[in-house]
XYZ file of C-alpha atoms in Angstrom:
703
model
C 42.520 48.921 -9.048
C 40.351 46.250 -10.713
C 42.933 45.921 -13.528
C 45.731 45.368 -10.998
C 43.704 42.666 -9.273
C 42.977 40.932 -12.581
C 46.651 41.028 -13.557
C 47.677 39.585 -10.197
C 45.105 36.783 -10.506
C 46.368 35.928 -13.990
C 49.988 35.797 -12.836
C 49.027 33.563 -9.900
C 47.053 31.235 -12.156
C 49.869 30.910 -14.708
C 52.415 30.303 -11.951
C 50.173 27.650 -10.386
C 49.707 25.744 -13.641
C 53.419 26.019 -14.540
C 54.453 24.729 -11.129
C 52.276 21.626 -11.641
C 53.915 21.004 -14.985
C 57.365 21.212 -13.426
C 56.537 19.058 -10.452
C 54.467 16.624 -12.496
C 51.892 16.024 -9.751
C 48.125 15.910 -10.260
C 46.118 18.184 -7.987
C 44.743 15.420 -5.805
C 48.250 14.450 -4.650
C 49.117 17.895 -3.316
C 48.738 18.109 0.437
C 47.866 21.811 0.475
C 48.591 25.048 -1.335
C 52.227 25.012 -2.341
C 54.398 26.512 0.383
C 51.739 26.414 3.091
C 52.546 24.505 6.255
C 49.981 23.084 8.650
C 50.008 24.796 12.025
C 47.782 22.248 13.773
C 46.061 18.879 13.507
C 42.595 18.540 15.016
C 39.649 16.205 14.939
C 36.642 17.441 12.971
C 34.390 16.011 15.669
C 35.851 18.503 18.187
C 34.689 21.479 16.109
C 31.718 23.107 17.890
C 29.618 23.451 14.725
C 29.795 19.731 13.952
C 27.195 17.263 15.250
C 29.365 14.496 16.689
C 26.668 12.034 17.720
C 27.502 8.512 16.460
C 24.476 6.483 15.363
C 26.091 3.042 15.596
C 28.739 1.105 17.478
C 31.182 1.652 14.626
C 31.905 5.164 13.425
C 34.496 7.243 11.599
C 36.630 10.077 12.982
C 38.154 12.664 10.655
C 41.457 14.522 11.046
C 41.985 18.047 9.735
C 45.136 19.963 8.955
C 44.738 23.618 9.914
C 46.793 26.185 8.015
C 48.041 29.567 9.080
C 46.500 31.108 5.955
C 43.022 30.469 7.323
C 41.885 27.255 5.705
C 41.631 23.634 6.762
C 41.733 20.336 4.887
C 40.859 16.729 5.566
C 43.911 14.489 5.845
C 44.320 10.732 6.136
C 47.971 9.910 5.426
C 50.884 9.502 7.867
C 48.662 9.533 10.937
C 48.839 7.434 14.064
C 45.608 6.611 15.864
C 45.337 5.211 19.382
C 42.756 4.291 22.035
C 43.556 4.822 25.702
C 41.180 2.051 26.796
C 40.788 -0.789 24.307
C 38.349 -2.498 26.638
C 35.850 0.210 25.620
C 36.795 0.827 21.985
C 39.525 0.262 19.442
C 40.517 2.457 16.503
C 42.140 1.343 13.255
C 44.760 3.104 11.147
C 42.068 4.995 9.225
C 40.295 6.480 12.261
C 37.407 4.018 12.333
C 36.279 3.378 15.906
C 34.685 0.099 16.994
C 33.030 -0.225 20.389
C 33.568 -3.411 22.375
C 30.217 -3.303 24.138
C 31.783 -2.710 27.551
C 30.765 0.431 29.402
C 33.378 3.041 30.175
C 35.412 5.871 28.657
C 38.328 5.918 26.274
C 40.208 8.724 24.577
C 40.804 8.336 20.853
C 43.901 10.264 19.824
C 45.504 11.064 16.496
C 48.945 12.496 15.704
C 51.038 13.299 12.654
C 54.232 13.493 14.683
C 54.060 17.266 15.095
C 50.558 17.852 16.399
C 48.046 15.775 18.311
C 44.380 15.848 19.197
C 41.990 13.596 21.078
C 38.313 13.125 21.841
C 36.584 11.250 24.640
C 34.287 8.344 23.802
C 31.784 7.468 26.516
C 29.761 4.269 26.363
C 27.312 4.107 29.234
C 23.687 3.938 30.271
C 21.750 7.150 29.824
C 20.561 8.047 33.374
C 17.481 9.800 31.987
C 16.321 6.676 30.123
C 13.204 5.507 31.981
C 12.021 3.000 29.387
C 10.930 -0.427 30.677
C 13.326 -3.362 30.618
C 17.090 -3.442 30.803
C 18.478 -0.017 29.922
C 20.731 0.103 26.883
C 24.077 1.837 26.789
C 24.643 4.784 24.450
C 27.771 6.180 22.849
C 28.611 9.851 23.282
C 31.550 11.897 22.073
C 32.802 14.508 24.537
C 34.432 17.356 22.639
C 37.672 19.027 23.632
C 37.427 22.802 23.947
C 39.641 25.704 22.987
C 40.390 28.332 20.355
C 42.159 25.804 18.142
C 38.745 24.388 17.222
C 37.251 27.722 16.117
C 38.012 27.107 12.457
C 35.453 29.591 11.160
C 36.836 32.510 13.133
C 40.378 31.520 12.148
C 39.314 31.678 8.498
C 37.642 35.056 8.952
C 40.805 36.411 10.592
C 43.162 35.263 7.850
C 41.350 35.161 4.496
C 41.598 38.086 2.096
C 38.459 39.984 1.182
C 38.623 38.417 -2.301
C 38.673 34.949 -0.751
C 35.771 35.773 1.527
C 33.698 37.158 -1.324
C 34.477 34.120 -3.450
C 32.705 31.879 -0.939
C 29.514 33.804 -1.735
C 29.640 33.298 -5.512
C 28.062 30.239 -7.142
C 28.097 30.355 -10.947
C 26.986 27.746 -13.433
C 29.164 26.465 -16.262
C 26.384 24.842 -18.203
C 27.989 25.484 -21.555
C 31.334 26.773 -22.800
C 31.777 28.090 -26.353
C 28.397 26.629 -27.235
C 29.200 23.125 -26.006
C 27.873 21.386 -22.899
C 30.488 21.185 -20.145
C 30.851 17.503 -19.290
C 34.523 17.540 -18.296
C 36.771 20.069 -16.611
C 38.188 22.744 -18.911
C 41.372 24.708 -18.137
C 39.441 27.978 -18.453
C 36.885 26.883 -15.847
C 39.565 25.547 -13.512
C 41.258 28.938 -13.684
C 38.013 30.733 -12.822
C 37.439 28.468 -9.799
C 40.911 29.388 -8.535
C 41.001 33.059 -9.515
C 37.660 33.886 -7.906
C 38.049 31.500 -4.927
C 34.583 30.160 -5.704
C 32.552 28.726 -2.861
C 30.381 26.561 -5.081
C 29.125 25.630 -8.538
C 25.650 24.585 -9.693
C 25.262 21.742 -12.179
C 22.554 21.328 -14.807
C 21.349 18.474 -17.001
C 23.910 19.424 -19.644
C 26.686 18.711 -17.119
C 25.474 15.377 -15.706
C 24.947 13.079 -18.663
C 25.927 9.762 -17.099
C 27.075 8.411 -13.765
C 30.798 7.937 -14.435
C 31.167 11.222 -16.296
C 29.378 13.116 -13.511
C 31.494 11.595 -10.737
C 34.676 12.525 -12.605
C 33.509 16.063 -13.339
C 32.549 16.696 -9.713
C 35.928 15.371 -8.540
C 37.696 17.679 -10.994
C 35.797 20.662 -9.602
C 36.867 19.762 -6.066
C 40.459 19.341 -7.229
C 40.324 22.809 -8.784
C 39.406 24.445 -5.463
C 42.584 25.381 -3.623
C 41.539 25.887 -0.004
C 37.942 24.957 0.738
C 35.575 22.260 -0.409
C 33.151 23.416 -3.080
C 29.413 23.297 -2.575
C 28.514 21.180 -5.592
C 24.826 21.866 -6.073
C 21.989 20.697 -8.288
C 18.188 20.995 -8.606
C 17.365 17.312 -8.150
C 13.828 17.819 -6.870
C 12.315 14.711 -8.434
C 9.467 14.822 -10.919
C 9.578 17.453 -13.621
C 12.797 19.008 -12.253
C 15.255 16.124 -12.434
C 18.759 16.954 -13.670
C 20.578 13.615 -13.538
C 20.435 11.904 -16.914
C 21.074 8.541 -15.291
C 19.668 6.997 -12.166
C 16.248 6.867 -10.610
C 13.509 9.173 -11.912
C 11.421 9.711 -8.791
C 7.882 11.131 -8.859
C 7.728 14.793 -7.880
C 6.366 16.587 -4.850
C 2.709 16.746 -5.854
C 2.751 12.990 -6.408
C 4.162 12.661 -2.892
C 1.429 15.011 -1.687
C -1.154 12.671 -3.193
C 0.288 9.752 -1.197
C -0.102 11.703 2.086
C 2.852 9.614 3.298
C 5.707 11.092 5.327
C 7.446 7.722 5.136
C 7.443 7.684 1.342
C 8.559 11.325 1.231
C 11.428 10.528 3.601
C 12.445 7.523 1.506
C 12.428 9.534 -1.716
C 14.498 12.325 -0.149
C 16.945 9.794 1.244
C 17.303 7.935 -2.059
C 17.898 11.192 -3.935
C 20.523 12.116 -1.344
C 22.258 8.767 -1.701
C 22.374 9.028 -5.475
C 23.683 12.570 -5.791
C 25.931 12.104 -2.754
C 27.592 9.085 -4.370
C 28.502 11.381 -7.267
C 30.066 13.952 -4.940
C 27.164 16.401 -5.197
C 26.817 17.635 -1.635
C 23.963 20.166 -1.838
C 20.473 19.827 -3.300
C 18.306 22.805 -4.138
C 15.236 20.946 -2.883
C 12.576 20.609 -1.614
C 10.137 23.135 -3.043
C 8.063 24.314 -0.057
C 5.799 26.687 -1.930
C 2.079 26.258 -1.262
C 0.510 25.792 -4.694
C -2.909 27.329 -4.118
C -3.193 28.900 -7.565
C -4.196 26.538 -10.411
C -2.884 29.121 -12.876
C 0.691 28.934 -11.548
C 2.902 28.204 -14.576
C 6.198 27.482 -12.778
C 5.486 25.745 -9.449
C 2.433 23.522 -9.995
C 3.345 19.873 -9.478
C 6.720 20.887 -8.000
C 4.738 21.703 -4.830
C 3.431 19.128 -2.365
C 0.001 20.771 -2.610
C -2.218 23.624 -1.510
C -2.412 22.867 2.216
C 0.307 24.513 4.360
C 0.349 21.646 6.871
C 0.718 19.040 4.141
C 3.523 21.005 2.493
C 5.299 21.447 5.819
C 4.952 17.815 6.934
C 6.044 16.211 3.668
C 8.679 18.868 2.997
C 10.289 18.223 6.376
C 10.126 14.441 5.878
C 11.806 14.777 2.464
C 14.429 17.076 3.991
C 15.198 14.707 6.855
C 15.664 11.876 4.365
C 17.970 13.998 2.240
C 20.007 15.264 5.187
C 20.352 11.747 6.638
C 22.766 11.069 3.772
C 24.911 14.114 4.561
C 23.551 16.161 1.643
C 22.479 19.721 2.444
C 18.822 20.626 1.778
C 17.345 23.902 0.546
C 13.743 25.054 0.996
C 12.514 27.219 -1.856
C 11.226 29.786 -2.911
C 10.914 32.124 0.100
C 8.553 33.794 1.014
C 6.437 31.732 -1.396
C 6.000 31.389 -5.156
C 2.828 29.292 -5.058
C 0.128 31.924 -5.460
C 1.422 33.530 -8.650
C 0.348 33.347 -12.268
C 3.620 34.655 -13.738
C 6.815 32.633 -14.177
C 9.709 34.562 -12.597
C 11.988 33.097 -15.261
C 10.010 35.294 -17.676
C 8.578 38.192 -15.642
C 8.179 39.738 -12.183
C 5.302 38.077 -10.269
C 3.477 39.589 -7.294
C 1.923 38.042 -4.185
C -0.452 40.729 -2.836
C -1.476 39.186 0.507
C -1.079 40.835 3.896
C 1.227 39.626 6.647
C -1.478 37.706 8.534
C -2.440 35.681 5.460
C 1.220 35.091 4.550
C 1.969 33.731 8.022
C -0.973 31.333 7.796
C -0.217 30.043 4.301
C 2.947 30.965 2.384
C 5.336 31.431 5.311
C 4.090 28.514 7.396
C 6.010 25.653 5.698
C 9.206 27.714 5.670
C 8.871 28.488 9.369
C 8.409 24.799 10.153
C 11.334 23.913 7.912
C 13.565 26.422 9.675
C 12.587 24.995 13.058
C 13.390 21.485 11.777
C 16.950 22.464 10.820
C 16.744 23.406 7.145
C 20.298 23.992 5.871
C 19.482 26.664 3.313
C 16.628 28.829 2.076
C 16.361 29.979 -1.542
C 14.686 33.315 -2.219
C 11.952 34.081 -4.741
C 12.177 36.712 -7.470
C 8.648 37.747 -6.486
C 7.302 41.015 -5.073
C 5.451 41.103 -1.743
C 4.142 44.677 -1.517
C 2.487 44.101 1.880
C 5.948 43.340 3.316
C 8.090 45.662 1.200
C 6.542 48.234 -1.135
C 9.873 49.882 -1.991
C 9.941 50.878 -5.648
C 12.888 51.260 -7.992
C 13.187 52.382 -11.583
C 13.325 49.467 -14.030
C 16.338 49.551 -16.319
C 14.216 47.928 -19.016
C 11.106 50.130 -18.982
C 12.066 53.229 -17.029
C 8.977 52.662 -14.893
C 8.678 52.006 -11.182
C 8.716 48.360 -10.089
C 8.456 46.920 -6.606
C 11.641 45.415 -5.201
C 11.473 41.588 -5.391
C 12.097 39.494 -2.275
C 15.580 38.473 -3.428
C 16.694 42.109 -3.260
C 14.658 43.168 -0.221
C 16.253 43.838 3.175
C 12.791 43.865 4.730
C 12.129 40.333 3.454
C 15.492 38.635 3.910
C 16.780 40.330 7.045
C 13.829 41.838 8.904
C 11.339 39.053 8.095
C 13.449 35.916 7.688
C 16.311 36.643 10.083
C 14.763 38.894 12.730
C 11.106 37.825 12.843
C 11.345 34.163 11.861
C 14.708 33.554 13.542
C 16.464 31.808 10.664
C 20.222 31.405 11.160
C 21.120 29.218 8.176
C 22.369 30.077 4.697
C 20.278 32.194 2.337
C 20.850 31.824 -1.389
C 19.288 33.785 -4.194
C 17.454 32.023 -6.957
C 19.261 32.178 -10.303
C 20.249 35.779 -10.966
C 19.912 35.291 -14.735
C 16.108 35.029 -14.576
C 14.102 37.729 -16.332
C 12.496 38.958 -13.114
C 15.986 40.235 -12.207
C 17.742 40.832 -15.525
C 14.894 42.812 -17.077
C 14.826 45.413 -14.320
C 18.271 45.442 -12.679
C 21.791 45.327 -14.044
C 23.796 42.224 -13.050
C 26.114 44.156 -10.717
C 23.366 46.274 -9.162
C 21.264 43.152 -8.566
C 24.149 41.319 -6.891
C 24.931 44.294 -4.643
C 21.279 44.652 -3.670
C 21.016 40.906 -2.926
C 23.999 41.003 -0.574
C 22.779 44.201 1.077
C 19.376 42.550 1.533
C 20.932 39.632 3.391
C 21.648 36.906 0.866
C 24.709 34.796 1.608
C 25.097 33.269 -1.862
C 24.696 34.966 -5.225
C 23.560 32.126 -7.476
C 24.389 32.203 -11.191
C 25.591 35.811 -11.421
C 25.390 37.225 -14.921
C 29.042 37.830 -15.780
C 31.217 36.385 -13.018
C 34.126 38.788 -13.492
C 31.908 41.872 -13.703
C 29.839 40.910 -10.663
C 32.864 39.964 -8.538
C 34.608 43.233 -9.357
C 31.414 45.199 -8.775
C 30.942 43.653 -5.332
C 34.568 44.338 -4.411
C 34.123 47.964 -5.487
C 30.976 48.178 -3.340
C 32.946 46.874 -0.359
C 35.822 49.282 -0.901
C 33.425 52.209 -1.291
C 31.482 51.323 1.862
C 28.219 50.285 0.186
C 28.720 46.833 1.703
C 30.654 46.444 4.939
C 33.270 43.748 5.425
C 31.331 42.728 8.540
C 28.337 42.015 6.281
C 30.515 39.795 4.077
C 31.986 38.006 7.087
C 28.526 37.236 8.458
C 27.736 35.373 5.233
C 31.081 33.589 5.096
C 30.622 32.480 8.699
C 27.280 30.881 7.804
C 28.669 29.275 4.638
C 31.749 27.787 6.328
C 29.618 26.611 9.243
C 27.346 24.745 6.824
C 30.360 23.257 5.052
C 31.678 21.957 8.359
C 28.273 20.607 9.369
C 27.882 18.726 6.084
C 31.509 17.664 5.700
C 32.117 19.808 2.621
C 35.852 19.974 3.246
C 38.810 19.969 0.887
C 40.435 16.536 0.947
C 44.189 16.161 0.736
C 43.876 12.428 0.117
C 40.570 11.843 -1.695
C 39.246 8.392 -2.444
C 40.681 7.064 -5.735
C 38.375 8.190 -8.511
C 37.987 4.649 -9.842
C 36.641 3.574 -6.446
C 34.351 6.606 -6.396
C 32.972 5.735 -9.818
C 32.501 2.074 -8.927
C 30.488 2.982 -5.829
C 28.372 5.527 -7.741
C 27.537 2.933 -10.387
C 26.181 0.678 -7.632
C 24.151 3.411 -5.911
C 22.706 5.452 -8.782
C 19.651 3.678 -10.160
C 19.916 0.795 -7.709
C 17.140 -1.798 -7.412
C 16.324 -0.473 -3.942
C 15.808 3.042 -5.255
C 13.707 1.856 -8.174
C 11.487 0.047 -5.682
C 11.032 3.328 -3.776
C 10.226 5.036 -7.087
C 7.602 2.417 -7.917
C 6.025 2.573 -4.458
C 5.765 6.371 -4.593
C 4.224 6.257 -8.070
C 1.684 3.550 -7.239
C 0.527 5.269 -4.053
C 0.192 8.632 -5.824
C -2.206 7.715 -8.639
C -5.497 9.455 -7.897
C -8.772 8.203 -9.292
C -10.725 11.443 -9.519
C -13.767 10.290 -11.519
C -15.154 6.844 -12.338
C -18.526 6.233 -13.952
C -18.301 2.478 -13.393
C -15.798 1.946 -16.208
C -12.690 1.162 -14.136
C -10.938 -1.097 -13.602
C -10.818 -2.593 -17.067
C -10.763 -6.402 -17.209
C -7.319 -7.743 -18.059
C -8.926 -10.142 -20.562
C -10.604 -7.242 -22.361
C -11.546 -8.001 -25.981
C -11.159 -5.415 -28.692
C -8.912 -2.504 -29.496
C -7.791 0.045 -26.919
C -7.129 3.432 -28.515
C -4.680 5.716 -26.741
C -5.032 9.307 -27.918
C -3.173 12.519 -27.187
C -0.079 14.530 -27.948
C 2.828 15.101 -25.530
C 4.089 11.891 -23.862
C 1.254 9.906 -25.418
C 3.623 7.214 -26.688
C 4.824 6.669 -23.115
C 1.245 6.186 -21.971
C 0.580 3.870 -24.907
C 3.653 1.797 -24.091
C 2.513 1.369 -20.476
C -1.001 0.345 -21.579
C 0.493 -2.159 -24.029
C 1.985 -4.069 -21.108
C -1.604 -5.056 -20.158
C -3.302 -5.373 -23.542
C -2.070 -6.707 -26.873
C -4.353 -4.705 -29.164
C -3.380 -1.068 -28.578
C -3.346 1.724 -31.140
C -1.704 5.048 -30.334
C -2.939 8.155 -32.124
C -0.661 11.132 -31.607
C -2.582 14.269 -32.429
C -3.248 17.660 -30.920
C -6.226 18.577 -33.045
C -7.561 17.478 -36.410
C -7.938 13.760 -37.091
C -7.822 11.889 -40.387
C -10.757 9.810 -41.577
C -8.782 6.665 -40.744
C -8.139 7.887 -37.192
C -11.822 8.801 -36.759
C -12.765 5.291 -37.828
C -10.283 3.768 -35.385
C -11.790 5.789 -32.532
C -15.341 4.881 -33.544
C -14.521 1.159 -33.552
C -12.388 1.152 -30.395
C -13.484 -0.838 -27.374
C -12.008 1.719 -24.936
C -10.555 5.186 -25.514
C -7.778 6.407 -23.219
C -6.940 10.083 -23.699
C -3.863 11.689 -22.215
C -3.367 15.411 -21.689
C -0.214 17.224 -20.649
C -0.515 20.877 -19.646
C 1.477 23.343 -17.593
C -0.315 26.638 -18.040
C -3.732 28.240 -18.422
C -3.637 28.247 -22.219
C -2.856 24.534 -22.314
C -5.804 23.486 -20.216
C -8.294 25.924 -21.738
C -11.367 24.212 -23.256
C -10.448 26.085 -26.436
C -7.062 24.377 -26.651
C -7.089 21.999 -29.656
C -6.041 18.997 -27.562
C -8.769 19.703 -24.998
C -11.350 20.218 -27.756
C -10.335 16.857 -29.160
C -10.824 15.083 -25.816
C -14.170 16.828 -25.303
C -15.332 15.682 -28.730
C -14.643 11.992 -28.087
C -18.091 11.445 -26.592
C -19.588 12.351 -29.968
C -17.144 10.180 -31.918
C -17.557 6.877 -30.098
C -19.886 4.838 -27.921
C -16.887 3.455 -26.043
C -16.017 4.684 -22.553
C -13.532 7.559 -22.486
C -10.865 7.419 -19.779
C -8.709 10.531 -19.423
C -5.310 10.839 -17.754
C -3.882 14.122 -16.508
C -0.248 13.313 -17.210
C 1.175 16.336 -15.405
C -1.355 18.729 -13.895
C -4.365 17.312 -12.040
C -6.306 20.409 -13.119
C -6.733 19.157 -16.708
C -10.208 17.755 -16.051
C -11.403 21.348 -15.761
C -11.368 21.404 -19.571
C -13.130 18.057 -20.133
C -15.319 17.321 -17.081
C -17.726 14.965 -18.931
C -15.257 12.110 -19.526
C -16.259 8.752 -18.040
C -13.185 8.390 -15.845
C -10.207 10.524 -14.915
C -6.872 9.756 -13.249
C -4.165 12.152 -12.117
C -0.567 10.934 -12.208
C 1.321 14.226 -11.523
C 4.342 13.633 -13.758
C 5.824 11.987 -16.800
C 8.380 9.585 -15.365
C 8.137 5.986 -16.516
C 7.108 4.663 -13.092
C 4.070 6.967 -13.050
C 2.929 5.808 -16.494
C 3.333 2.200 -15.376
C 1.365 2.902 -12.186
C -1.435 4.537 -14.182
C -1.671 1.549 -16.510
C -1.662 -0.818 -13.526
C -4.483 1.197 -11.962
C -6.553 1.213 -15.151
C -6.366 -2.583 -15.376
C -6.857 -3.220 -11.669
C -3.333 -4.273 -10.768
C -2.913 -1.230 -8.529
C -5.538 -0.104 -6.039
C -5.858 3.690 -6.358
C -5.165 5.261 -2.961
C -4.000 8.745 -3.904
C -6.022 11.766 -2.839
C -5.982 15.201 -4.395
C -3.375 17.511 -2.804
C -5.122 20.476 -4.444
C -8.662 21.663 -5.109
C -9.735 21.378 -8.728
C -12.020 24.285 -9.664
C -14.431 24.613 -12.542
C -13.684 27.009 -15.351
C -16.036 29.440 -13.542
C -14.102 29.121 -10.258
C -16.596 26.899 -8.457
C -15.322 23.679 -6.904
C -15.226 20.680 -9.244
C -13.317 18.327 -6.888
C -12.260 19.171 -3.366
C -8.859 18.879 -1.723
C -8.569 15.326 -0.353
C -10.937 13.796 -2.907
C -10.012 10.371 -4.248
C -11.908 7.246 -5.264
C -11.045 3.589 -4.707
C -12.136 0.308 -6.271
């Protein structure tokens, strides 16, 4: 049966490509799948799932062709638009509505000659507005009603099971034949069509510059035959930044140090504008894990901090900024990856806490995010034995292992859906991570994830094998078609809500590229980046050595290993006599002499795990030894993790900058020389090596 399906898909693909060769038309000029005829024309704003609240006196309406085969597409050509009352509002030939300022109602209609739809536009005073002064009028769209607008149910009624399943699959095409995929390949285009993919995730290898990325994303959308693709990326900011061009925003822990919802909103919005201009419509961000474990090797500075309220408040602000641009947001990694000391990319972590503790800490930000309208939730490949202690036999070791959250019905359905009331889309984390691949086969893991309640299987290991395995599970009754349809309903609903719709007449790619080049890395966004960085720098310790005078005499020695040249470059903007020594351990006699004669020593450390920040680490031993090598003050900078001072607590001054983007280095240098007033406060507690408290949550010094 699988072989017959594969043969049919191959024949369809060959026929499709051959027909394009004969006709000589590029994909973007085709109005729909060849041979399909629209059975209706409706306004997107009449669809119940779509928020149709205009936010200005000029707004855009969108027309959709609806096809008998179950899909719908955005159309813009050969339409006639009209307003029944031009005294209230007019509409142009592209569906853009402009209010006149006069109160009243008008109906905006659109027709293609065969079908017609309309929507009411009311412009009037809100009777419930009791604010002082002259009441202002508000614009409201009044939806038409009827079965013709139930696009999701129409799709569920008409799509094949293969098409429904395809909406749930989201592979990556990071590389092909050992080369980074930076442009569409015929083999990938065929896979998008054959498996009716619902989305694709992009990585740094795929997004090397602005123009190339915009073209690649357009080519992916052109390859999809019926529905818009969810084009996704992990553009968190900070240490997880995929775009190779554009603005390099500070990460979540830097935002946590600012304590500013406004800055978090602005960063989320700017990220949304940049990736949205490229056609990327879904961001796997923000991280809403509570990082209350200093030993966490994978979350760390990707978290807003250790306080559940802080994580919730800033996570929601970031999300609202992101969603204001039309980009879908994803909270991750449910039920919480913050209190682990194992990286799920490498092993299977465990969070041992009971339900009461989880509700107070780990689950709290996710619950608040759900209530605030989070589009998607990403699961964690982490075990939670107090919620689900089900054990399975590991394929790798033959021993019992506890079922991780991604594969747990008790976590995804009973906890998230039933108890917490979440109705949005659930996606797995990458299914190629060792926490999954070491213990479960790729097909078994995918089946378990869907059975558990996941709507999207992200980065399945072996697309063909997993798709066929899931279809077999459906045919054999392991997974019901109703279960599949529940996921497809949520996915298509999200696509409608966020405007992820196949376009019959997309914007010319040259115009798309030109706009992206203006948005990505704009001056406005770089200003937001600088503001976030400057407000995040946290002065943790200062034995009366900072700020340094800008007319300082003598040599400033900048010492360290990873990213030390970046720190040295930033310091050089304030002082002419700077020497950078890049070393992670032993020093030469010449370097020892340079340190001994230096006027000020600035040491940078960059760690991400317990071994890196251990006092026995050669770089930490070197920083600890500086007090014996020089009479000069020693200023240390935790380039990434604020916890680094645990290994060298006797330095004269210490600053935390939470990341290695250029703006953060510049902000640190500005702080050291007094050009930036340090206002950041610790979003985490810094313990001693013996687990006492070295610096408390909220600590931060000023000048």
